Structure formats: C-alpha cells, structure tokens
C-alpha cells in the first residue's frame, strides 16, 4: 500500500514514526512539504519522492492514500486536491477550520467514491464501545450529563511555533487554533461519541466561555456547554496554563454513579472500582485495510459532523477575553493559572462553566482592551454574609483598585452590587439584623442572591437573571440585572441597572434599619464599598461637601474622592444617597431611607459610577456626570 505524507514536520514527524513501524505493510512513496526533509528524518523509510505539489506527487507515485498532517486551514483544500488526484485521505484533526469546509470535504469524498478518515485516534479505542455498553446496560442509571476536564502546561514558545499558532484567523483566513479545537479536540470528539452524538444535527447550541492568559488571540483556557438534540448536556473545561500535565478525561454522570474514560491512555473506571485498560486500533492501518478489503472505517468524515458543529460555534463566538495578570504566575516559561487544574475538574464534576463556579476572572468587564472589573457570580461565603454576586476588583484605567471585599470592619461588604437589609423579612445585606427596640441581632433570616444565567454577555458587560431566596424557601424576587463598562472622556463608567420582580403574589415590603428605628441607617439598594485607608477621602455633590451634609441628600450626583481616585455616582430617580466616610468608605442608593417601600409587581433602579484616576474637582465631576446622565 503506497502512501504520501503531506506535512513531515511538527506533528508530521509522528506519522513518520508510525510508518517505520508499518514498514512491509505500507510504503512511504512520497513526501509533500514546503521545506525539505532531512535524510535522518527519513531513516528506515526508503527514498520517497519529494514535491511541493500534492496532486502531482500522488499521480507520479501512484499512491492510494494521502496523509495530511498540515496546518488546520489547509485541510479542506488539500483533501479536495488529494481526492481529485484519486487518493483516499487520512486528515489530521480537527477536520477543518469551518463547517463550510467540512461540508465541501464530505461532499467531495462522496462524489469521488473515496474514503476520508479523520485522525481522532481516541475514537479508535476499544474503551469507547465499552463505555457505551455500560451506559446502555444501565450500569449507572439514567445519564444526567457528561463532563470533560483537561489541564496541560504549555510554554509561551508553543504559541510562537508557527505563524498560525494561537490564532483565530490569519490574513482573513479562519484558523481556530484554540484549546478545545486543537490540543483538546479529542476530548470534545470523545465526549460526543460517548453520548452517541457524532453526526450533523446532533448539536443544537453551544455556550462558550473562552479566555487567554497568553498573549494570543485564541483561547488557552476554555469551558463550553454543548446542548444536544437527543442526549444529556456536555460540559468541557480545559486549559493550557496548568502547573503540570494531568491526563484529560471524560466523566459520565448517572443517577447511580459515574463512568470515567481517560481517553489518552484508554482506561475506564466505574465509580471507585478498578481501572481497566483497553487496546486501540491504528487509523492508518484501518484506512489501508479499508482500501484493500472494504473494512469499515473507524472515523469516516461524517462521524465528525457534530464535532464540527461545536467548532463552528467556537469559531463564531466572541473573541476570547484576557485573564488579568493578577491571576497569573509568570515565574516560568509561560503563564500559569494557579489552581486551574482543580477548576476544570470542578467544571467536569459539577457540569458548570467557569462563571457558574464563581471564578473571579471568568466574567471580566473591559474598556480600551484592558480588564477594569471582575464579576463573581457564586461566591463561597457563609450564609451570614448573604452570599450574592458582586464586582471586585474594580479598577481605574491606571490600575488602582477602588473596591474592597470582606473588610475586617464589615466582612459582609462585597465590592459593588445590590444588597438590601430586609426584603419581606429576609436579610439580603448580611451581618446582624436591626430589630426595633433591641438593636442589631444575629437572626436566622439571611438570604442569597442566586445567579441563574446570563441572558447576554460580551467584553463590556452582561445581562443576568438572579433569584433572591432563603435556603429551603421559594424565591421572593426574580432580578433582571444589566452591567456594562463604558469609556468616557476621562476614565470610564460602570452602568448598573436592576429590576426586581415580586414572586410572592402579594405586596412585598423593603425596609432598612432606619425604618425600624436606627436613625440615619437607611442603607439598602445599590452599594459600593470603597477601600479603607485611602488618604484624603472626602464626599461632595455639586453644592455640598462632607459626609454630614451629603448623607441623605438627593443630589443628582455624588462623588467620593481620595488622593489617587474619584468615584462619581449618578442615579436615576430620587432615592437618597447613603454615604459613609469616617467609619468606613462607602456609597449607596437608599430604597427605603426612613419609610418602608412596598411594591406589587416590579421595582426598577439604575446607577452609573464614573471611575477616574486622581482627585476630581466638583466641576470635573459634574462634567463627567453629565456624560453618563441617566
């Protein structure tokens, strides 16, 4: 069986080694490459012909098979050229850079009556049908989801090894060289195969969270949720920024247990039982046997249709977002994300995306290509802190952090967000509850704001749905929240809006400590905790200055300024300002200043916060407030 190899460098060297082992069965008749191949690399492989013209080489050598180990964007055109020259094809994964290219390849193979096999070696493992058998025999009960985890280290040089490395597109051509679409493409394809969802039409939608720590345009740390037309959801989380190599795996979650398939080493484990290892077929040998005798192909191109639907969703998804250097260890050969291996494992085990785990870098807000804020959806906090999503750290464009998280004086103060002391008798602020005639008391009345989903999201912000509830109780409020970072003539502004929808079926009462007798403690609504210890802090409006004068005022805007930064709060409506400077630095809008607020159906509020470097004057603050007037 005569074959030609297109692409003898890089991963192509792997095929040269395989061909040495298959000497006597398969002959390397030719090598197609744009660079010469050294005699040492061809040792033991005879004297194959060399050409830069693949169709001409196929015809001259009479090769029956063309192996394509070339860059991703060349797969489609070279496959079509090889098929037109009369050769069967073994093309490396991923099948192609676009779904349209995949369709061209599949159609060309069908029209030529020739085979096109794709190099997903993990699909040739005998472990795969074993996993499917275990599922079919109800070993773990009804399957509830499939998780994928992969964590490898890669030096920075990995992303400079070629002109297309780490690129989503190059010179207008799609590349899609991301973590999930290239190094961990096997993980995605294997999970789809386990689910029995391999051909076109199997995938209905894909949620993608794509990030990069390296200075690349593609993703090196990613999580996706794949929704299938018929089957459980698949959540895949991978990274190329780990401290060491962990073998990637696919875990099948059932109502009565799990099945773990470590596909790189062909191992299967049911629950905590013994590990069993299985043999793996060789896709080149399989293709050669198909040509000789008509043996069934293991990975015919149509079997990668669902994988290509996932790749296409990643290709058209918003560009990956950067992970702030604050979260990176830069002491080695490439950026490392400490603890990332545990994060991707948690995604696979809990079937959740990065943002749903509450990973702080997973929801960044960007202005002028830099991360200015991070949003935590599910903080790991005690119930007494009234756990809720929050923004922290929030930074000026100069990099100064202007929020504080869990300070010692008030550990339930969480950056910037929404917190209310009493909603229908439930504490969504945290800490002690003020009781009339008794003062602050520790009560078992704390609630949580639970992130449900993002209904829209890009690099500048998001729209989010949350539920407010006490653990074990029905939700009392559904919140629709929008958060966006907007550039200004100086600094930037955080636009924060929220609508609370009453779910109780009866009028709902919002109270503050002030409505229960604590004078001046009307806090509850949007609240921003600023850093303690900031020198020279002062609060002012257009006409007043000082905490005593601005606290409780209804000025259109209010500023809190230190030596290094200024925050200008601009709110819609007429809610009073809650201001603290001396005890601690914080500003909020007061929904129930001194009188309980009752609403039947919904309550909407909005505030914009200018975030600027340096101390602004009242005139400068007024000018920026005018830019964001709601």
XYZ file of C-alpha atoms in Angstrom, residues 20 224 300 371 403 412 610-611 619-620:
10
model
C 8.505 2.967 10.234
C -18.282 25.091 26.898
C -15.170 8.408 8.480
C -9.847 44.476 32.289
C -13.493 48.396 45.702
C -20.348 41.174 54.573
C -17.636 57.171 36.968
C -14.274 55.587 37.801
C -16.560 70.977 38.132
C -14.714 67.987 36.636
